[in-house]
C-alpha cells in the first residue's frame, strides 16, 4: 500500500514539482515507512516553497523529533516562530 501511495505522490510531483500537498503526503508516507532522510528532505522542499506555511513547518519539526533529530526539530520550531 505504501508503494502505491509513493508512486502516486511521485507522479503528482513529476507533473508539478511545486505540489505542496504531494510533497507533504510523500513525506508522511516516508515517515510511516521509517525513512527519515527522505521524509525530512520532502518536508524541507515543501517548506522552501512556502516558508509561511506553519503546518508544513510543524510537520518538519514533528518528523525530526520522531527520529530523534533534536537540532533539526529545534531549527524547524525556530523557523516557524521567526516567520
Coordinates of C-alpha atoms in Angstrom, one line a residue, residues 2-55:
X2 CA 2.9 2.4 0.8
X3 CA 4.4 1.6 -2.6
X4 CA 1.1 2.6 -4.3
X5 CA 1.0 5.8 -2.3
X6 CA 4.6 6.7 -3.1
X7 CA 4.0 6.1 -6.8
X8 CA 1.0 8.4 -6.9
X9 CA 2.7 11.2 -4.9
X10 CA 5.8 10.9 -7.2
X11 CA 3.6 11.0 -10.3
X12 CA 1.9 14.1 -9.0
X13 CA 5.3 15.7 -8.3
X14 CA 6.6 14.8 -11.8
X15 CA 3.6 16.7 -13.2
X16 CA 4.1 19.6 -10.8
X17 CA 7.3 19.7 -8.7
X18 CA 5.8 22.5 -6.6
X19 CA 2.8 20.5 -5.4
X20 CA 2.9 21.1 -1.7
X21 CA 0.2 18.6 -0.8
X22 CA 2.0 15.9 -2.7
X23 CA 5.3 16.7 -1.0
X24 CA 3.6 16.6 2.4
X25 CA 1.9 13.3 1.5
X26 CA 5.2 11.8 0.3
X27 CA 6.9 12.9 3.5
X28 CA 4.1 11.4 5.6
X29 CA 4.5 8.1 3.7
X30 CA 8.2 8.1 4.2
X31 CA 7.8 8.9 7.9
X32 CA 5.5 5.9 8.3
X33 CA 8.0 3.7 6.5
X34 CA 10.7 4.9 8.8
X35 CA 12.7 6.6 6.1
X36 CA 13.9 9.7 8.0
X37 CA 16.2 11.1 5.3
X38 CA 13.5 11.1 2.5
X39 CA 10.8 12.3 4.9
X40 CA 12.8 15.3 6.1
X41 CA 14.0 16.1 2.5
X42 CA 10.4 16.2 1.2
X43 CA 9.3 18.4 4.0
X44 CA 12.2 20.8 3.7
X45 CA 11.4 21.1 0.0
X46 CA 7.8 21.9 0.8
X47 CA 8.8 24.5 3.4
X48 CA 11.2 26.1 1.0
X49 CA 8.2 26.5 -1.4
X50 CA 6.1 28.2 1.2
X51 CA 8.0 29.4 4.3
X52 CA 4.9 30.9 5.8
X53 CA 3.0 27.6 5.9
X54 CA 3.3 26.8 9.6
X55 CA 1.6 23.5 9.1

